[in-house]
Coordinates of C-alpha atoms in Angstrom, one line a residue:
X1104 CA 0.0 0.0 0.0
X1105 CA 2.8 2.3 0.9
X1106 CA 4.7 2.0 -2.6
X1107 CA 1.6 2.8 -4.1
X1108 CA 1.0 6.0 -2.4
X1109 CA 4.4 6.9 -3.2
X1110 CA 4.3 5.8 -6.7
X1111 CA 1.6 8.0 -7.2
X1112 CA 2.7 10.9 -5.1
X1113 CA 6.1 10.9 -7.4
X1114 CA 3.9 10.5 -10.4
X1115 CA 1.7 13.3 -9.3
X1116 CA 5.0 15.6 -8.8
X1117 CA 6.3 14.2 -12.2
X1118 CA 3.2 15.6 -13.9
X1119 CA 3.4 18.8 -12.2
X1120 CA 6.8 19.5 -13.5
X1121 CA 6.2 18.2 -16.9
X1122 CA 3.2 19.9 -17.5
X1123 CA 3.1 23.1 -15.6
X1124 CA 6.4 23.9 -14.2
X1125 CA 8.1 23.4 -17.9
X1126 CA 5.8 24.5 -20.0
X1127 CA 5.5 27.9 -17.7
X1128 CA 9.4 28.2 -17.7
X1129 CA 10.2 27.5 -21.4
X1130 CA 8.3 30.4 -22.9
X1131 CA 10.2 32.3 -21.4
X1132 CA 13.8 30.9 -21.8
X1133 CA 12.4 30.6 -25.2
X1134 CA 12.0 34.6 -25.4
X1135 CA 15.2 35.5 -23.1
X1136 CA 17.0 33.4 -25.9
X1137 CA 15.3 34.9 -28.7
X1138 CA 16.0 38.5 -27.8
X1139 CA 19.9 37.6 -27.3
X1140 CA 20.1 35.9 -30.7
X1141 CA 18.3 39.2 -32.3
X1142 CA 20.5 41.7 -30.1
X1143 CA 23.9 40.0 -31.0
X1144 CA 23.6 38.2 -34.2
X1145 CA 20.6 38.8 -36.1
X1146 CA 20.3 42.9 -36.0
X1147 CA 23.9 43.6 -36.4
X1148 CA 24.3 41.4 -39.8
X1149 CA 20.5 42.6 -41.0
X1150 CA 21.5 46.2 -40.7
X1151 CA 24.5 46.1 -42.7
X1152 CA 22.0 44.7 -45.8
X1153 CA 20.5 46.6 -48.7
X1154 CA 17.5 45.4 -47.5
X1155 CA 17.2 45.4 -44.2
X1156 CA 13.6 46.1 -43.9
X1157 CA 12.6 43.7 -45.6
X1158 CA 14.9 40.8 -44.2
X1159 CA 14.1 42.0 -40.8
X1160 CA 10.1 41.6 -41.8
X1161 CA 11.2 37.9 -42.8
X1162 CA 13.1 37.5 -40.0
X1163 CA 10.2 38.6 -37.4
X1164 CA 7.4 36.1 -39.1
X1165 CA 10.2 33.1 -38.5
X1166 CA 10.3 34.1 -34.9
X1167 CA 7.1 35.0 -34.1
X1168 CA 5.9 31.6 -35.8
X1169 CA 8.4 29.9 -33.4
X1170 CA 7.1 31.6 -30.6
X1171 CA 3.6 30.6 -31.1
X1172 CA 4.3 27.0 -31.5
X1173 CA 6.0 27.1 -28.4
X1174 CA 3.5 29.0 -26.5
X1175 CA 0.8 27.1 -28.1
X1176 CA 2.1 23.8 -27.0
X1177 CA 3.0 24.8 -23.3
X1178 CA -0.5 26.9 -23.0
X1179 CA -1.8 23.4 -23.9
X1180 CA -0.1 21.5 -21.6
X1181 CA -1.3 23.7 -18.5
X1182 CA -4.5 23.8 -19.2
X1183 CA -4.4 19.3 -20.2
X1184 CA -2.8 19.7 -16.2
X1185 CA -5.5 21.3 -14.7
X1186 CA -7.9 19.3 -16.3
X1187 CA -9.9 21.4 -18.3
X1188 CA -9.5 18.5 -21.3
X1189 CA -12.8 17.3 -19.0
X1190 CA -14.6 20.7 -19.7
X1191 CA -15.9 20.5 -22.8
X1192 CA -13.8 23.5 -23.6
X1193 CA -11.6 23.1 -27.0
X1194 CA -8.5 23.5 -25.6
X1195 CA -6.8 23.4 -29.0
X1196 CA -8.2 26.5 -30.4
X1197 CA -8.0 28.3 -27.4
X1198 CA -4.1 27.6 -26.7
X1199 CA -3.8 29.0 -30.4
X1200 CA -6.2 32.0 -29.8
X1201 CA -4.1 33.1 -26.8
X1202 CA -0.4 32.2 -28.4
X1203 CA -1.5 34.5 -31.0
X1204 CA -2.7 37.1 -29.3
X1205 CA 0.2 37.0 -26.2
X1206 CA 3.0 36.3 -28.9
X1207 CA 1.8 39.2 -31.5
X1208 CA 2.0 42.0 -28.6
X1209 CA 5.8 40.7 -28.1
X1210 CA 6.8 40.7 -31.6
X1211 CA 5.4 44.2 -31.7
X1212 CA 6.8 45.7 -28.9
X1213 CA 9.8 44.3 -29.5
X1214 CA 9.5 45.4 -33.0
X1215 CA 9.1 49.0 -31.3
X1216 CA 11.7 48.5 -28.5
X1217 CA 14.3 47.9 -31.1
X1218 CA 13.0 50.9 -33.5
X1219 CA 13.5 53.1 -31.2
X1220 CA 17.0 51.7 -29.7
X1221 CA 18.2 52.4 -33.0
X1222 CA 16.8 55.8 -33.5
X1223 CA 18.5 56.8 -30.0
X1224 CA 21.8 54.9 -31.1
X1225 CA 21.6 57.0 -34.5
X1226 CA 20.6 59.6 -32.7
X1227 CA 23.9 59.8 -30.1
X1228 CA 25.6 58.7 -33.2
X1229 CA 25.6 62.2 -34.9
X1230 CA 26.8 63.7 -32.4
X1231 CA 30.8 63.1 -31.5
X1232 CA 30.9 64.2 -27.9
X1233 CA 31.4 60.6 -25.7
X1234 CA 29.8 58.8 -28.9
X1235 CA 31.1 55.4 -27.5
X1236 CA 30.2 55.7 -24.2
X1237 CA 26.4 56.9 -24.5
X1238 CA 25.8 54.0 -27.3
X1239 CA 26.9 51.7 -24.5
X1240 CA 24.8 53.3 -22.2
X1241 CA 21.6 53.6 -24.4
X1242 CA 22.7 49.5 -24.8
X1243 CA 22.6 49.0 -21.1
X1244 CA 19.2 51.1 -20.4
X1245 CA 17.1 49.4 -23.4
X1246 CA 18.2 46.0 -22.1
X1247 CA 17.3 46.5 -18.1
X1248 CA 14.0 47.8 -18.9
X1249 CA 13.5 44.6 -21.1
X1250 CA 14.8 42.3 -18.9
X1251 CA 12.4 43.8 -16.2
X1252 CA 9.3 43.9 -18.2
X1253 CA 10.2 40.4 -19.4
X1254 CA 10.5 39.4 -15.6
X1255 CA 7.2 41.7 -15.0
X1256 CA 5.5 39.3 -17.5
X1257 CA 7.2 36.3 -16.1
X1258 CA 5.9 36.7 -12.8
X1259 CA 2.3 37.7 -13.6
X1260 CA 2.2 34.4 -15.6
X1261 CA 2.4 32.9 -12.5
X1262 CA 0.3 34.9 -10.4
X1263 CA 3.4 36.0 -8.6
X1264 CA 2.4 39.5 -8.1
X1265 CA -0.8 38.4 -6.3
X1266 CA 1.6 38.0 -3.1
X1267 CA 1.3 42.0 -1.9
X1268 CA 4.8 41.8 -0.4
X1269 CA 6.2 40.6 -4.5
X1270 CA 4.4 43.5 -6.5
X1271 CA 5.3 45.9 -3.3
X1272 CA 9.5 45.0 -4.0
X1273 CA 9.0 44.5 -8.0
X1274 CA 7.5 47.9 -8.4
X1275 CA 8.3 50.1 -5.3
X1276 CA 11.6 48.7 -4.6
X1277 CA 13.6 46.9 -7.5
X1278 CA 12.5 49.6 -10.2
X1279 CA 13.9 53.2 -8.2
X1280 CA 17.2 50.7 -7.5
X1281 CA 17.5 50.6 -11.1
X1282 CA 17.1 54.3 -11.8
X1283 CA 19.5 54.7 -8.9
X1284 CA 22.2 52.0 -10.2
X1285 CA 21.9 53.7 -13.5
X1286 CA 22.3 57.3 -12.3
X1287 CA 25.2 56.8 -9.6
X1288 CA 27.2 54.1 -12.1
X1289 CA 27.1 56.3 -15.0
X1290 CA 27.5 60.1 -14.2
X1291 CA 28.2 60.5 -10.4
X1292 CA 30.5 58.3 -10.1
X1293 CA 32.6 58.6 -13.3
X1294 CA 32.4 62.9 -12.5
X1295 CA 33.8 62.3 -9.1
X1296 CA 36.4 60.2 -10.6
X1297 CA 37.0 62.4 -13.7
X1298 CA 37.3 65.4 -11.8
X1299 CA 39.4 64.1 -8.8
X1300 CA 36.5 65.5 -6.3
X1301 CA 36.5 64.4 -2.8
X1302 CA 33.8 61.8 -2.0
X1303 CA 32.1 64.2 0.9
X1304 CA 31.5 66.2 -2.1
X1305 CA 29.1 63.9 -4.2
X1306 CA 27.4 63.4 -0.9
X1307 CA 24.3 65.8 -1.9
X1308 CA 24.3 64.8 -5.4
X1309 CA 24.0 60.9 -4.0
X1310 CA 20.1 62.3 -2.3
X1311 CA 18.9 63.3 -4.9
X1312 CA 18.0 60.5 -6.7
X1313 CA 16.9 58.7 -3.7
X1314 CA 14.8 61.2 -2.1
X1315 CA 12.8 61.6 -5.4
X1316 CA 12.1 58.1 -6.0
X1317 CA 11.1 57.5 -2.5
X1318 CA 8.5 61.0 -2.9
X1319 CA 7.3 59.0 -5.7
X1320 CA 6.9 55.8 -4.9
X1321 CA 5.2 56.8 -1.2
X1322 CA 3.0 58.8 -3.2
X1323 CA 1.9 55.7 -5.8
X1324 CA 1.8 53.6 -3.1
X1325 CA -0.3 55.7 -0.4
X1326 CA -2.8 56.7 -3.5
X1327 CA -2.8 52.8 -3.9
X1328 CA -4.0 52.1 -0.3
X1329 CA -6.2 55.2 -0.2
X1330 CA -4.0 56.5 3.2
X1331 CA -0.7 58.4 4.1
X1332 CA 1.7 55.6 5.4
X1333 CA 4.7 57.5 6.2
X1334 CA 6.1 54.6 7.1
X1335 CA 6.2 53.4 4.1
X1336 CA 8.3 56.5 3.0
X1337 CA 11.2 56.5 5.3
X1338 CA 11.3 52.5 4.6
X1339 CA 12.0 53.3 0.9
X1340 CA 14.5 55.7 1.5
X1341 CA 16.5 53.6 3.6
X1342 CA 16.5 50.4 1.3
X1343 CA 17.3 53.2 -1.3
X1344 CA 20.0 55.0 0.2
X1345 CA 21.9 52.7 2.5
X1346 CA 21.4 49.4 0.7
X1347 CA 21.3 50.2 -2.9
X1348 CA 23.9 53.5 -3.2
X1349 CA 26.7 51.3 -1.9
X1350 CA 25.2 48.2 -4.4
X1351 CA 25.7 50.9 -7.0
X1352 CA 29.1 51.4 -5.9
X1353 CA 30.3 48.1 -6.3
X1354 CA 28.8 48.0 -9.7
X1355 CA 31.0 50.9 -10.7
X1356 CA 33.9 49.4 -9.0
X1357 CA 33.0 46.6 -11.2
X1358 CA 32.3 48.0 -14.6
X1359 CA 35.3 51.4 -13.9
X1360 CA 37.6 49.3 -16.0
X1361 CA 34.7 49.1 -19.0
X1362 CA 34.0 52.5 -18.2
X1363 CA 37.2 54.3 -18.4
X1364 CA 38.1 52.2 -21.5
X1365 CA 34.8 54.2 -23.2
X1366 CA 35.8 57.6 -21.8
X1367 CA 39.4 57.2 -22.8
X1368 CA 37.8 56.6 -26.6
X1369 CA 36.4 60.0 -26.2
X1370 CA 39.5 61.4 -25.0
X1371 CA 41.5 60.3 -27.8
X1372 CA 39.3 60.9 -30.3
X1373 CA 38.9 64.5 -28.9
X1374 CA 42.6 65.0 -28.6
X1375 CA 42.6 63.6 -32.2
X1376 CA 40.2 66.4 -33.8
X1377 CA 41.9 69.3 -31.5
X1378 CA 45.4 68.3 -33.3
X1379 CA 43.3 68.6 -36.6
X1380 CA 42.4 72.2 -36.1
X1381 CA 45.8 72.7 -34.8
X1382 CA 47.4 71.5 -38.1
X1383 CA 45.2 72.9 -40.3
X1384 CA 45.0 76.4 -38.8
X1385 CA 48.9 75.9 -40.2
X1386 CA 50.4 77.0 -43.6
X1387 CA 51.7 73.9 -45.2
X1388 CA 55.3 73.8 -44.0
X1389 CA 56.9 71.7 -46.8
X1390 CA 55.8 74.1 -49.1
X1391 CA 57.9 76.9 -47.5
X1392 CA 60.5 75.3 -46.4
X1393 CA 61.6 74.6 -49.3
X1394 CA 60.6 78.0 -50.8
X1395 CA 62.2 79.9 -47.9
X1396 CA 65.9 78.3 -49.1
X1397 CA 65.5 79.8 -52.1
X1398 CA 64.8 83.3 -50.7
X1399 CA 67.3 83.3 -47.9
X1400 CA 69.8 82.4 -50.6
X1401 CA 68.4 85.8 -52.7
X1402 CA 68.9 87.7 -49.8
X1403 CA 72.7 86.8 -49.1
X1404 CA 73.2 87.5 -52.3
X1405 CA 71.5 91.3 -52.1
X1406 CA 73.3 91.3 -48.8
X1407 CA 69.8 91.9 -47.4
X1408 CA 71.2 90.8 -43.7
X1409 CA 67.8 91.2 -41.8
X1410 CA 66.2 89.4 -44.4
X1411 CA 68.3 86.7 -44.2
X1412 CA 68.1 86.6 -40.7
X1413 CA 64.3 86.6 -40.4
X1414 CA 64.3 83.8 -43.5
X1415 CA 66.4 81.7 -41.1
X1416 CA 64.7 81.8 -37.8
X1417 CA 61.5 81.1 -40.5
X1418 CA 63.4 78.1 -41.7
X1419 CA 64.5 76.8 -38.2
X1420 CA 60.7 77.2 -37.2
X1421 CA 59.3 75.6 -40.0
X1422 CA 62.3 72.8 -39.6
X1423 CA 60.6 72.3 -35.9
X1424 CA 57.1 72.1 -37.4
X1425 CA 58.4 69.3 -39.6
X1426 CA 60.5 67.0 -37.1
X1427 CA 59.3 67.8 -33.5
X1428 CA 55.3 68.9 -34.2
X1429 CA 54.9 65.1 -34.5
X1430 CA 56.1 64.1 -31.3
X1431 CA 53.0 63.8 -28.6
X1432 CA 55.6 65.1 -25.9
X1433 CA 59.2 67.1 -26.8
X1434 CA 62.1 68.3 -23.9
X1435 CA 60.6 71.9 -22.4
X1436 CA 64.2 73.8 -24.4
X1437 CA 63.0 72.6 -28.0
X1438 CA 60.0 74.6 -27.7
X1439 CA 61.5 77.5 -26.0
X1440 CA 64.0 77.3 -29.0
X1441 CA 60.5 77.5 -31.0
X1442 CA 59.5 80.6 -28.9
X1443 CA 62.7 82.5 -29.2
X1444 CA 62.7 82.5 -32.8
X1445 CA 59.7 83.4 -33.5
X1446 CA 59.6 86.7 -30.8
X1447 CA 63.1 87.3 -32.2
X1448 CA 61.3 87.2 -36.0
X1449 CA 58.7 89.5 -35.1
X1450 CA 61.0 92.0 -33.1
X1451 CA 62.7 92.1 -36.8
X1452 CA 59.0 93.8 -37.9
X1453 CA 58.6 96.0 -34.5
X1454 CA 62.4 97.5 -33.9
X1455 CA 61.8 100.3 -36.2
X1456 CA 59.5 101.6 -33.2
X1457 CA 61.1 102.8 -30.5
X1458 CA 57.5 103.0 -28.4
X1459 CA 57.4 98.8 -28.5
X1460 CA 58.8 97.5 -25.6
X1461 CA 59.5 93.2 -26.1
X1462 CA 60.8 91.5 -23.3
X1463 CA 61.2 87.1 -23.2
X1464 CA 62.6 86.5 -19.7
X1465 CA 63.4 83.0 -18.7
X1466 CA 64.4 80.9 -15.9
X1467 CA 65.0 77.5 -17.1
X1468 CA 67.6 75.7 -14.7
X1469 CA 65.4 73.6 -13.2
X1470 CA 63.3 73.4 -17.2
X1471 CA 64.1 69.2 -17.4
X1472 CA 60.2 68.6 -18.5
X1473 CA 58.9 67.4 -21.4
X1474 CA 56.0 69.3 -22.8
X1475 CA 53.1 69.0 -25.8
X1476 CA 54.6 70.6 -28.8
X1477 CA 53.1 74.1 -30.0
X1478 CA 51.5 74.3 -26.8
X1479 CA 52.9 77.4 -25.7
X1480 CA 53.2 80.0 -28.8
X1481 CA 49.3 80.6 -29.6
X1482 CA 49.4 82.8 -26.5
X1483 CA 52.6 84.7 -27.8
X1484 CA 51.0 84.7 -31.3
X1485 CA 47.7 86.2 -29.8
X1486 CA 49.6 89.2 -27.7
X1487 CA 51.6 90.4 -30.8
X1488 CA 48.4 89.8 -33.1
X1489 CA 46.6 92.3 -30.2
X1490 CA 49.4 93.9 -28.3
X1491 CA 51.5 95.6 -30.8
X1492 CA 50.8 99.1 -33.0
X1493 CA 53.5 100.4 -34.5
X1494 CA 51.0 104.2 -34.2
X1495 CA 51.0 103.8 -30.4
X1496 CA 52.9 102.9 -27.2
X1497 CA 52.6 99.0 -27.0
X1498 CA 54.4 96.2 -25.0
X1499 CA 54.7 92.9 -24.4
X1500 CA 56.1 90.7 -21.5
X1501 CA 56.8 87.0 -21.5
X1502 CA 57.9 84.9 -19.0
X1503 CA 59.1 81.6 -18.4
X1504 CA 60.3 79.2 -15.5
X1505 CA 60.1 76.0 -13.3
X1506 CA 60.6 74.6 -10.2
X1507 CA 60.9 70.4 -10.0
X1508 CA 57.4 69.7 -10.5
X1509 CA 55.8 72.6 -12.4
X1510 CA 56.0 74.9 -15.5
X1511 CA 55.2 78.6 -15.1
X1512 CA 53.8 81.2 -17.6
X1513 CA 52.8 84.5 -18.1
X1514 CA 52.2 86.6 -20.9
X1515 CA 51.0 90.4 -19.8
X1516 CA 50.3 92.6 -22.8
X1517 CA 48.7 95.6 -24.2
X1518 CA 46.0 95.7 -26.6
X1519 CA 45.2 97.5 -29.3
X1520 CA 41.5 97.7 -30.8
X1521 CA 41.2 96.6 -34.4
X1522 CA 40.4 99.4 -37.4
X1523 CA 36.8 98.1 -39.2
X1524 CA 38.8 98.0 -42.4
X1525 CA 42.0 95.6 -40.6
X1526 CA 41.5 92.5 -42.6
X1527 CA 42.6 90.7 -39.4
X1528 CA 40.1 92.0 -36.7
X1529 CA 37.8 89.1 -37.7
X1530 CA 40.0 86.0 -37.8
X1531 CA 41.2 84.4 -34.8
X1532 CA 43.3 81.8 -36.2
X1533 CA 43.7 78.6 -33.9
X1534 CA 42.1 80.5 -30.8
X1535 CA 42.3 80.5 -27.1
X1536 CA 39.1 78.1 -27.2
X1537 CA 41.7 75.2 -29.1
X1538 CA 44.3 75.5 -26.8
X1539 CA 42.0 75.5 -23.6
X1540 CA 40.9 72.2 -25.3
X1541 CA 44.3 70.9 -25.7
X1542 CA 45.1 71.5 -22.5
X1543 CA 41.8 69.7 -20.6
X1544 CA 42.5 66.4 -23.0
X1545 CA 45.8 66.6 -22.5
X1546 CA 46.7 67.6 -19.1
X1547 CA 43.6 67.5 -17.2
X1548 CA 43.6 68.4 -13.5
X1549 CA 47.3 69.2 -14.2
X1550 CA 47.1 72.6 -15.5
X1551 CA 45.8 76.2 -13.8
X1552 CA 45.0 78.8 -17.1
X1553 CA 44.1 82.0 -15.6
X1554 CA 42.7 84.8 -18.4
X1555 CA 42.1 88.6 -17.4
X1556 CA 41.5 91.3 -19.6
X1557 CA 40.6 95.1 -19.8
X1558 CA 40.1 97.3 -22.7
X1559 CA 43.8 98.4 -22.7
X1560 CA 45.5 95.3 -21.3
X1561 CA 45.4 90.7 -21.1
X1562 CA 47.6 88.9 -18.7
X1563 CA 47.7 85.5 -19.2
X1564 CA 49.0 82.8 -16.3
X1565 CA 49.4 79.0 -17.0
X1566 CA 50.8 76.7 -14.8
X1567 CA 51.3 73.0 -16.5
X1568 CA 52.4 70.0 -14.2
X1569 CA 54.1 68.0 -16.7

């Protein structure tokens, strides 16, 4: 009597499994599987197709005919479990009917969901600033929120979200820990780092999010209940704030590698297009190089000494453009060498006034650094371009030095409004705003630029820690 029992007890629990537990867990394995094959095969070779509409049109019937077989046959099997084969009721038609229905509102949203991934992908595509690291996050965001509502729909299937204390977590709980995770992982956190600020400092920033999402949910939740449970309120904002900030900062922990891999893409790319504008804001150098020999010689022979003098210190500066502009770092005297020359060249131009006062002072014995070529001489460029008139009393002051671990320099001169008929007064050549750039991708939280300016005067201080 006793085996029987037990043979049909295990027989009972066999059927139970076979024809409810399965057939309620394999539509959805079915769909979690699904949606990675589309995500990381299927849409990423469709796309690159002529016709990509219309393949991914073929592809969706094939998937959504998979998917109704399969939620055909395990709506079947439920309903043969609880019996309902007994009813009367054709099961058949109905398991279809419902497959149909339940698997056409996936294939559309999904059909949506990946629409407008794409759109916000193309979107953030267009536009160059931290390209790579907001299509990752867009990546991350659209597959949370479908891994949530695919869980959502998971558990109503099985009348999960009947238990209070289930739907009370899923939707009050889990979803704000999300939007915190999100929030905290990928802007807090990488600014604090990025920026080198103090972790008491983020401290406000980190109660924001929480205090909002637990103002929220309260609110939902009381106008649920029909009563205030303020309760309720400062139990949300605990689980938000002391559990799930310091989840969110293991995450980051976690994923700073990924992160700063995605940020450093940025970074180059941006220090990439700011050496772009550099080099094109240039005259081509081979060009006058070579042309500049030809005219230093002519001058030597006319016994045009200042000529050939400025023609040389030309040459050696286009010679520097050539061999050291291509160097991402050079020794501090190379450039200086760069400098010389070039206030020397334009001192050829002002001498003839005696009201232009040029002084270059510098203080290099302790100058061992290496620095970014060409880094230094838009500011020199931009106080002769504004500080010198050859009608007026004008002056420029330049200095350089060092101590072990920093490079100091100032550039004080007067300035000089433009005529409305100077062909110059509306071109700025590379620009302050390029070199600011340069200097933030490649020296950042390593250089002080301080800019101040009056109608008659701009004084320039930079201190670079190479």
């Amino acid at each position: 009597m006793a085996e029987r029992v037990g043979a049909g007890y295990n027989n009972l629990v066999t059927r139970y499994y076979y024809y409810y537990v399965f057939p309620k867990l394999i539509p959805a394995f079915a769909l979690y599987a699904f949606y990675l094959l589309l995500n990381l095969y299927v849409i990423p070779v469709l796309i690159l197709k002529r016709r990509f509409f219309i393949l991914a049109v073929i592809t969706g019937i094939f998937i959504w005919l998979a998917l109704l077989g399969i939620y055909a046959v395990s709506y079947y099997s439920i309903n043969i479990y609880t019996l309902l084969q007994n009813s009367g009721i054709p099961l058949r038609r109905i398991s279809l009917q419902y497959s149909f229905s339940i698997t056409g509102m996936i294939v559309i949203c999904y059909g949506i969901y990946a629409y407008v991934r794409e759109l916000m992908i193309r979107s953030v595509s267009a536009d160059n600033g931290n390209r790579p690291f907001r299509v990752m996050l867009i990546n991350n965001i659209t597959a949370t929120a479908f891994a949530y509502i695919a869980i959502l729909f998971l558990l109503f299937n099985f009348g999960s979200l009947r238990n209070d204390g289930v739907a009370i977590f899923y939707v009050f709980v889990l979803l704000p820990a999300i939007v915190i995770c999100f929030i905290n992982v990928y802007r807090i956190f990488p600014y604090r780092q990025k920026n080198a600020i103090p972790f008491r400092r983020i401290i406000p920033q980190l109660l924001i999010a929480p205090t909002i999402c637990s103002l929220l949910g309260w609110l939902l939740f009381s106008l649920g209940r029909n009563e205030l449970t303020p309760g309720f309120l400062f139990f949300l904002f605990a689980i938000l704030l002391f559990i799930v900030t310091p989840i969110s900062w293991l995450l980051y922990v976690l994923h700073k590698e990924r992160l700063s891999e995605m940020l450093n893409l940025q970074k180059d790319f941006g220090k990439t297009t700011a050496d772009l504008q550099f080099l094109r804001s240039q005259i081509n150098p081979h060009f006058l190089f070579n042309a500049l020999n030809t005219i230093y010689g002519t001058a030597l022979q006319e016994s045009a000494d200042r000529t050939a003098e400025g023609v040389q210190k030309l040459g050696d500066m286009m010679r520097f453009m050539l061999e050291e502009n291509q160097q991402d770092k050079i020794p501090l005297g190379k450039e200086l060498t760069y400098l010389t020359n070039y206030i020397e060249l334009q001192k050829l131009r002002t001498q003839i006034s005696p009201d232009i006062d040029i002084s270059f002072t510098s203080k290099t014995e302790q100058c061992h650094h290496e620095i970014a070529p060409m880094l230094l001489i838009p500011f020199v460029e931009n106080a002769f371009k504004h500080g010198i008139s050859l009608q007026e009393k004008s002056w420029i002051r330049i200095n350089i030095s060092c101590d072990t671990e920093h490079l100091y320099f100032d550039v004080y001169n007067s300035v000089h409004p433009r005529k409305e008929t100077d062909p110059e007064k509306n071109r700025s050549g590379i620009g302050l705003e390029n070199v600011k750039q340069r200097l933030s991708l490649l020296y950042p939280h390593q250089h002080e630029l301080q800019i101040r300016s009056t109608a008659t005067e701009y004084f320039i201080h930079l201190t670079i820690k190479p």
